[in-house]
């Protein structure tokens, strides 16, 4: 994908150098907008960086038709060249940054794999949008649609939607390639995550790009700063949301540590259960949002033990009677509900001790996250008990898996137990 983007950019820059720049002032304005937008980035859930203003500016240039009533003629290759020039211009300040592997937040953009991936995606997605729109516009086919009528807007919407879908597909492919097969992340789950993001900042990017291209036909280049301002304000809101997520993460970390500090669970138990649960969730095709909620619930699954007068030996709640497990789970859920953590996390913790008679859990289905945590928790409790008896690690894992298989389909969900057998080598002990 990087090679395709580099070849496309080289071809575009070469074509523009030979033919000259059409409407140089317009090209310069969009180059500056894309470069500035790339410098004002935000971090989305899943530690994914995005440059909304830069993306909207590139899309707007790809969909730019008439400018103040005067037809434009920049074409597809110039769209790619302007987008690439804006990206390269945004990277210039990084020349002053030395490459320091120990300080990844200070490394130049071209050293950061995420920035390189984003640039490749941007070039290919914008090139796709321009390939669809510009030949039809320059060929006069779009002239059949009145710029003031709904048909022209519907056409732009369709092209922008296809470009967004192209970008989401490329992002999903890059995520699967970056994480590797050992992570368990599958393309459908990665694509679902990227499509979900389109309903957040992605929809704002697409809408702003379309709005700028339409408004430029009436007010000219003033549309660029005028209609990108709301997107800038949206970025501020996303930054505030990120601060809220950070606070939530600190709350969850404190609750997860509380049982260990109080001596109710072994050191690192919550983290091991969370890691195992996330490995199982990826194997079962959960997306990023579901995995985040699963990790939260797994980290706090033992909070209810703080209500016990005497700690359970080694914190092994999986070895308790079912009704006692359910009572601890419900008490933990009540604590979690008062912490500001998403409600689904509390629901997952409340149900994690419910018996599972099959994939749907009887009349009231047990959430998949709860079934995953129950298996992950039992797995760690059984491993801890095996270590206490002096059993070797490999034998302990086999014993734990055999116990879980004995309860397969009754106490533990069959699909989750089977997933544990498949990813056993990836699970931390």
Coordinates of C-alpha atoms in Angstrom, one line a residue:
X1 CA 0.0 0.0 0.0
X2 CA 2.9 2.4 0.8
X3 CA 4.4 1.5 -2.6
X4 CA 1.2 2.2 -4.4
X5 CA 0.8 5.6 -2.7
X6 CA 4.4 6.5 -3.4
X7 CA 4.1 5.6 -7.1
X8 CA 0.8 7.5 -7.4
X9 CA 2.4 10.6 -5.8
X10 CA 5.5 10.4 -8.0
X11 CA 3.3 10.1 -11.1
X12 CA 1.1 13.0 -10.0
X13 CA 4.0 15.3 -9.2
X14 CA 5.7 14.4 -12.5
X15 CA 2.5 15.1 -14.5
X16 CA 2.0 18.5 -12.8
X17 CA 5.7 19.4 -13.4
X18 CA 5.3 18.7 -17.1
X19 CA 1.8 20.3 -17.6
X20 CA 2.0 23.1 -15.1
X21 CA -0.3 23.9 -12.3
X22 CA -3.9 24.7 -13.1
X23 CA -5.4 27.6 -11.0
X24 CA -2.1 28.0 -8.9
X25 CA -3.8 30.2 -6.3
X26 CA -6.5 27.6 -5.6
X27 CA -3.9 24.8 -5.5
X28 CA -1.8 26.8 -3.1
X29 CA -4.7 27.5 -0.8
X30 CA -5.7 23.9 -0.6
X31 CA -2.1 22.8 0.0
X32 CA -1.8 25.2 2.9
X33 CA -5.1 24.0 4.3
X34 CA -4.1 20.4 4.1
X35 CA -0.7 21.1 5.7
X36 CA -2.2 23.1 8.5
X37 CA -4.8 20.4 9.1
X38 CA -2.1 17.8 9.3
X39 CA -0.4 19.8 12.0
X40 CA -3.6 19.9 14.1
X41 CA -4.2 16.2 14.9
X42 CA -6.3 14.4 17.4
X43 CA -6.1 10.9 19.0
X44 CA -9.2 8.7 18.6
X45 CA -10.1 5.7 20.6
X46 CA -7.7 2.8 20.0
X47 CA -4.7 5.2 19.9
X48 CA -5.5 6.1 16.3
X49 CA -4.4 9.5 15.1
X50 CA -6.5 11.6 12.7
X51 CA -6.1 15.0 11.0
X52 CA -9.8 15.9 10.3
X53 CA -9.1 19.3 8.8
X54 CA -6.4 18.0 6.5
X55 CA -8.7 15.1 5.4
X56 CA -11.6 17.4 4.8
X57 CA -9.5 19.8 2.8
X58 CA -8.1 17.0 0.6
X59 CA -11.6 15.6 0.0
X60 CA -13.0 19.1 -0.8
X61 CA -10.3 19.6 -3.5
X62 CA -11.0 16.2 -5.0
X63 CA -14.7 17.2 -5.2
X64 CA -14.2 20.8 -6.3
X65 CA -16.2 21.8 -9.3
X66 CA -16.9 25.4 -10.2
X67 CA -15.2 28.1 -8.1
X68 CA -17.4 31.2 -7.8
X69 CA -19.2 30.0 -10.9
X70 CA -16.0 29.6 -13.0
X71 CA -15.2 26.0 -14.0
X72 CA -11.9 24.5 -12.7
X73 CA -9.7 22.2 -14.6
X74 CA -7.1 20.8 -12.1
X75 CA -7.9 17.1 -12.7
X76 CA -7.2 13.9 -10.8
X77 CA -3.4 14.0 -10.8
X78 CA -3.2 17.5 -9.5
X79 CA -5.5 16.6 -6.7
X80 CA -3.1 13.9 -5.7
X81 CA -0.1 16.2 -6.1
X82 CA -1.7 18.9 -4.0
X83 CA -2.6 16.4 -1.3
X84 CA 0.9 15.0 -1.3
X85 CA 2.5 18.4 -1.2
X86 CA 0.4 19.3 1.8
X87 CA 1.4 16.1 3.6
X88 CA 5.1 16.7 2.9
X89 CA 4.8 20.3 3.9
X90 CA 3.3 19.3 7.2
X91 CA 6.3 17.0 7.8
X92 CA 8.9 19.8 7.4
X93 CA 8.9 20.8 11.1
X94 CA 9.9 17.2 11.9
X95 CA 13.3 17.9 10.3
X96 CA 14.3 19.6 13.5
X97 CA 13.4 16.5 15.6
X98 CA 16.2 14.0 16.0
X99 CA 15.2 10.3 15.8
X100 CA 14.9 9.1 19.4
X101 CA 13.4 5.6 19.7
X102 CA 13.0 6.0 23.5
X103 CA 10.8 9.1 22.9
X104 CA 8.2 8.0 20.3
X105 CA 6.1 11.1 20.8
X106 CA 9.0 13.3 19.6
X107 CA 10.0 11.3 16.6
X108 CA 9.7 12.8 13.0
X109 CA 6.5 11.9 11.2
X110 CA 8.2 9.7 8.5
X111 CA 9.6 7.5 11.3
X112 CA 6.2 7.0 12.9
X113 CA 4.4 4.0 11.2
X114 CA 1.0 5.4 12.0
X115 CA 1.8 8.7 10.2
X116 CA 3.1 6.8 7.2
X117 CA 0.1 4.6 7.1
X118 CA -2.2 7.6 7.4
X119 CA -0.4 9.4 4.5
X120 CA -0.7 6.4 2.3
X121 CA -4.4 6.0 3.1
X122 CA -5.0 9.7 2.4
X123 CA -3.3 9.7 -1.0
X124 CA -5.1 6.5 -2.1
X125 CA -8.5 7.5 -0.8
X126 CA -8.3 11.0 -2.2
X127 CA -7.0 9.7 -5.5
X128 CA -10.0 7.4 -5.6
X129 CA -12.5 10.2 -5.0
X130 CA -10.8 12.4 -7.6
X131 CA -10.7 9.5 -10.1
X132 CA -14.5 9.1 -9.7
X133 CA -15.4 12.8 -9.8
X134 CA -12.9 14.8 -11.8
X135 CA -13.2 12.9 -15.2
X136 CA -16.9 13.2 -15.1
X137 CA -16.7 16.9 -14.2
X138 CA -14.1 17.8 -16.8
X139 CA -15.9 15.6 -19.4
X140 CA -19.0 17.7 -18.9
X141 CA -21.2 14.9 -17.7
X142 CA -21.7 16.6 -14.3
X143 CA -22.9 19.8 -16.1
X144 CA -26.2 18.0 -16.5
X145 CA -26.7 18.5 -12.8
X146 CA -27.5 22.0 -11.6
X147 CA -25.1 23.0 -8.8
X148 CA -28.1 24.6 -7.1
X149 CA -30.2 21.5 -7.4
X150 CA -30.4 18.4 -5.2
X151 CA -29.0 16.0 -7.9
X152 CA -25.6 17.6 -7.8
X153 CA -25.5 17.3 -4.0
X154 CA -26.6 13.7 -4.1
X155 CA -23.9 12.9 -6.6
X156 CA -21.2 14.5 -4.3
X157 CA -22.6 12.6 -1.4
X158 CA -22.3 9.3 -3.2
X159 CA -18.7 10.0 -4.3
X160 CA -17.8 11.1 -0.7
X161 CA -19.4 8.0 0.8
X162 CA -17.5 5.8 -1.6
X163 CA -14.2 7.6 -0.7
X164 CA -15.0 7.2 3.0
X165 CA -15.6 3.5 2.4
X166 CA -12.4 3.2 0.5
X167 CA -10.5 4.9 3.4
X168 CA -12.1 2.6 6.0
X169 CA -11.2 -0.5 4.0
X170 CA -7.6 0.6 3.6
X171 CA -7.4 1.4 7.3
X172 CA -8.7 -2.0 8.2
X173 CA -6.2 -3.7 5.9
X174 CA -3.4 -1.7 7.4
X175 CA -4.5 -2.5 11.0
X176 CA -4.6 -6.2 10.3
X177 CA -1.2 -6.1 8.6
X178 CA 0.4 -4.0 11.4
X179 CA -0.9 -6.1 14.3
X180 CA -0.1 -9.3 12.5
X181 CA -1.9 -12.7 12.6
X182 CA -0.7 -13.4 16.2
X183 CA -2.9 -10.6 17.5
X184 CA -6.0 -12.4 16.4
X185 CA -7.5 -9.3 14.8
X186 CA -9.5 -10.3 11.8
X187 CA -10.4 -8.1 8.8
X188 CA -14.2 -8.1 9.4
X189 CA -13.7 -6.8 13.0
X190 CA -11.2 -4.2 11.9
X191 CA -13.5 -3.0 9.1
X192 CA -16.4 -2.8 11.5
X193 CA -14.3 -0.6 13.8
X194 CA -13.4 1.7 11.0
X195 CA -17.0 1.9 9.7
X196 CA -18.1 2.8 13.3
X197 CA -15.7 5.7 13.3
X198 CA -17.4 7.1 10.2
X199 CA -20.4 7.9 12.5
X200 CA -18.1 10.0 14.7
X201 CA -15.4 12.3 13.4
X202 CA -15.5 10.5 10.0
X203 CA -19.0 11.8 9.2
X204 CA -17.9 15.3 10.2
X205 CA -14.9 15.1 7.8
X206 CA -17.0 13.9 4.9
X207 CA -19.7 16.5 5.5
X208 CA -17.1 19.3 5.8
X209 CA -15.3 18.3 2.6
X210 CA -18.6 18.2 0.7
X211 CA -19.7 21.6 2.2
X212 CA -16.4 23.3 1.3
X213 CA -16.6 22.0 -2.3
X214 CA -20.2 23.2 -2.6
X215 CA -19.7 26.6 -0.9
X216 CA -16.6 27.3 -2.9
X217 CA -18.7 27.5 -5.9
X218 CA -20.5 30.5 -4.5
X219 CA -18.1 32.3 -2.1
X220 CA -14.8 31.1 -3.5
X221 CA -11.8 30.4 -1.3
X222 CA -13.3 32.1 1.7
X223 CA -15.2 28.8 2.1
X224 CA -12.0 27.1 3.3
X225 CA -11.5 28.8 6.7
X226 CA -15.2 29.6 7.1
X227 CA -16.5 26.1 6.9
X228 CA -13.5 24.3 8.5
X229 CA -14.0 26.2 11.7
X230 CA -16.8 24.0 12.9
X231 CA -14.6 21.0 12.4
X232 CA -11.9 22.6 14.4
X233 CA -14.4 23.1 17.3
X234 CA -15.4 19.4 16.9
X235 CA -11.7 18.5 17.4
X236 CA -11.8 20.4 20.7
X237 CA -14.8 18.4 21.8
X238 CA -13.0 15.2 20.9
X239 CA -10.0 16.3 23.0
X240 CA -12.3 16.8 26.0
X241 CA -13.8 13.4 25.4
X242 CA -10.3 11.9 25.4
X243 CA -9.6 13.6 28.8
X244 CA -12.8 12.0 30.1
X245 CA -11.6 8.6 28.8
X246 CA -8.3 9.1 30.5
X247 CA -10.1 9.8 33.8
X248 CA -12.2 6.7 33.4
X249 CA -9.1 4.7 32.8
X250 CA -7.5 6.0 36.0
X251 CA -10.7 5.1 37.9
X252 CA -10.7 1.6 36.5
X253 CA -7.0 1.1 37.3
X254 CA -7.5 2.2 40.9
X255 CA -10.5 -0.2 41.4
X256 CA -8.5 -3.0 39.8
X257 CA -5.7 -2.4 42.2
X258 CA -7.9 -2.1 45.3
X259 CA -8.5 -5.8 45.6
X260 CA -4.8 -6.6 45.3
X261 CA -3.8 -3.9 47.8
X262 CA -6.4 -5.2 50.3
X263 CA -5.1 -8.7 49.9
X264 CA -8.2 -10.2 48.3
X265 CA -6.6 -11.2 45.0
X266 CA -3.1 -12.1 44.0
X267 CA -0.8 -9.5 42.5
X268 CA -1.4 -9.1 38.8
X269 CA -4.6 -11.2 38.7
X270 CA -6.8 -8.5 37.3
X271 CA -4.3 -7.7 34.6
X272 CA -3.8 -11.3 33.6
X273 CA -7.6 -11.9 33.4
X274 CA -8.0 -8.8 31.3
X275 CA -5.2 -9.9 28.9
X276 CA -6.7 -13.3 28.5
X277 CA -10.2 -11.9 28.0
X278 CA -8.9 -9.5 25.3
X279 CA -7.1 -12.4 23.5
X280 CA -10.3 -14.4 23.6
X281 CA -12.3 -11.4 22.4
X282 CA -10.1 -10.9 19.4
X283 CA -10.2 -14.6 18.6
X284 CA -14.0 -14.4 18.7
X285 CA -14.1 -11.3 16.4
X286 CA -14.9 -8.5 18.8
X287 CA -14.2 -4.9 17.6
X288 CA -12.2 -2.2 19.3
X289 CA -15.1 -0.7 21.3
X290 CA -16.3 -4.1 22.5
X291 CA -12.7 -5.0 23.4
X292 CA -12.3 -1.8 25.4
X293 CA -15.4 -2.5 27.4
X294 CA -14.4 -6.1 27.9
X295 CA -11.0 -5.0 29.3
X296 CA -12.7 -2.6 31.7
X297 CA -15.0 -5.3 33.0
X298 CA -12.2 -7.8 33.3
X299 CA -10.1 -5.4 35.3
X300 CA -12.9 -4.8 37.7
X301 CA -14.5 -8.2 37.8
X302 CA -13.3 -8.9 41.4
X303 CA -14.4 -5.6 43.0
X304 CA -17.3 -7.3 44.7
X305 CA -14.8 -9.3 46.8
X306 CA -14.2 -6.1 48.9
X307 CA -17.6 -6.9 50.5
X308 CA -16.3 -10.2 52.0
X309 CA -15.4 -10.4 55.6
X310 CA -12.6 -12.9 54.9
X311 CA -10.7 -13.1 51.6
X312 CA -11.2 -16.1 49.4
X313 CA -7.9 -18.2 49.4
X314 CA -5.8 -16.8 46.5
X315 CA -8.9 -14.8 45.4
X316 CA -10.1 -17.9 43.5
X317 CA -13.8 -17.0 43.1
X318 CA -14.2 -19.6 40.4
X319 CA -13.8 -22.3 43.0
X320 CA -16.7 -20.9 45.1
X321 CA -20.3 -22.1 44.9
X322 CA -22.3 -20.6 42.1
X323 CA -24.7 -18.6 44.3
X324 CA -21.7 -17.0 46.1
X325 CA -20.1 -16.1 42.8
X326 CA -23.3 -14.5 41.7
X327 CA -23.5 -12.5 44.9
X328 CA -20.0 -11.2 44.6
X329 CA -20.6 -10.3 40.9
X330 CA -23.8 -8.3 41.8
X331 CA -22.1 -6.4 44.6
X332 CA -19.2 -5.6 42.3
X333 CA -21.6 -4.4 39.7
X334 CA -23.3 -2.0 42.2
X335 CA -19.9 -0.5 43.0
X336 CA -19.0 -0.1 39.3
X337 CA -22.4 1.7 38.6
X338 CA -21.4 4.5 40.9
X339 CA -18.0 5.2 39.3
X340 CA -19.0 6.7 36.0
X341 CA -17.8 3.7 34.0
X342 CA -20.0 2.9 31.0
X343 CA -23.2 1.1 32.1
X344 CA -22.4 -2.0 29.9
X345 CA -19.4 -2.7 32.0
X346 CA -21.5 -3.0 35.1
X347 CA -24.0 -5.2 33.3
X348 CA -21.2 -7.5 32.1
X349 CA -19.7 -7.8 35.7
X350 CA -23.2 -8.5 37.1
X351 CA -23.8 -11.4 34.7
X352 CA -20.3 -13.0 34.6
X353 CA -21.2 -15.6 37.3
X354 CA -24.6 -16.6 35.7
X355 CA -24.6 -20.2 34.5
X356 CA -24.3 -20.7 30.8
X357 CA -26.3 -23.5 29.3
X358 CA -25.3 -22.7 25.8
X359 CA -24.3 -19.9 23.4
X360 CA -27.4 -17.9 24.3
X361 CA -27.6 -18.7 28.0
X362 CA -31.2 -19.8 28.2
X363 CA -34.1 -17.4 28.3
X364 CA -32.0 -14.4 29.4
X365 CA -28.9 -14.5 27.2
X366 CA -25.6 -13.9 29.1
X367 CA -23.5 -11.2 27.4
X368 CA -20.6 -12.6 25.4
X369 CA -18.2 -10.4 27.4
X370 CA -19.4 -11.9 30.7
X371 CA -18.9 -15.4 29.3
X372 CA -15.4 -14.5 28.2
X373 CA -14.4 -13.1 31.6
X374 CA -15.8 -16.1 33.4
X375 CA -13.5 -18.4 31.4
X376 CA -10.5 -16.1 31.7
X377 CA -11.0 -15.7 35.4
X378 CA -11.4 -19.4 36.0
X379 CA -8.4 -20.1 33.8
X380 CA -6.2 -17.8 36.0
X381 CA -7.6 -19.1 39.2
X382 CA -6.9 -22.7 38.2
X383 CA -3.4 -21.8 37.1
X384 CA -2.7 -20.1 40.4
X385 CA -4.0 -23.1 42.3
X386 CA -1.8 -25.4 40.2
X387 CA 1.3 -23.3 41.0
X388 CA 0.4 -23.5 44.7
X389 CA 0.7 -27.3 44.4
X390 CA 4.0 -27.0 42.8
X391 CA 2.7 -28.1 39.3
X392 CA 4.8 -27.1 36.3
X393 CA 3.5 -24.3 34.0
X394 CA 2.8 -26.5 31.0
X395 CA 1.0 -29.2 33.1
X396 CA -0.9 -26.6 35.0
X397 CA -2.2 -25.1 31.7
X398 CA -3.3 -28.5 30.5
X399 CA -5.1 -29.2 33.8
X400 CA -6.8 -25.8 33.7
X401 CA -8.0 -26.4 30.2
X402 CA -9.3 -29.9 31.0
X403 CA -11.3 -28.5 34.0
X404 CA -12.8 -25.9 31.7
X405 CA -13.6 -28.5 29.1
X406 CA -15.5 -30.6 31.7
X407 CA -17.8 -27.6 32.3
X408 CA -18.0 -26.8 28.6
X409 CA -21.6 -26.0 27.6
X410 CA -22.9 -26.0 31.2
X411 CA -20.8 -23.7 33.4
X412 CA -18.6 -22.2 30.7
X413 CA -19.5 -21.2 27.1
X414 CA -18.4 -23.8 24.6
X415 CA -17.2 -21.3 22.0
X416 CA -15.1 -19.4 24.6
X417 CA -13.5 -22.6 25.9
X418 CA -12.7 -23.6 22.3
X419 CA -11.2 -20.2 21.7
X420 CA -9.0 -20.5 24.8
X421 CA -7.7 -23.8 23.4
X422 CA -6.8 -22.1 20.2
X423 CA -5.0 -19.0 21.7
X424 CA -3.5 -20.8 24.7
X425 CA 0.0 -20.0 23.6
X426 CA -0.8 -16.3 23.5
X427 CA -2.2 -16.1 27.0
X428 CA 0.0 -14.8 29.8
X429 CA 0.3 -17.0 32.8

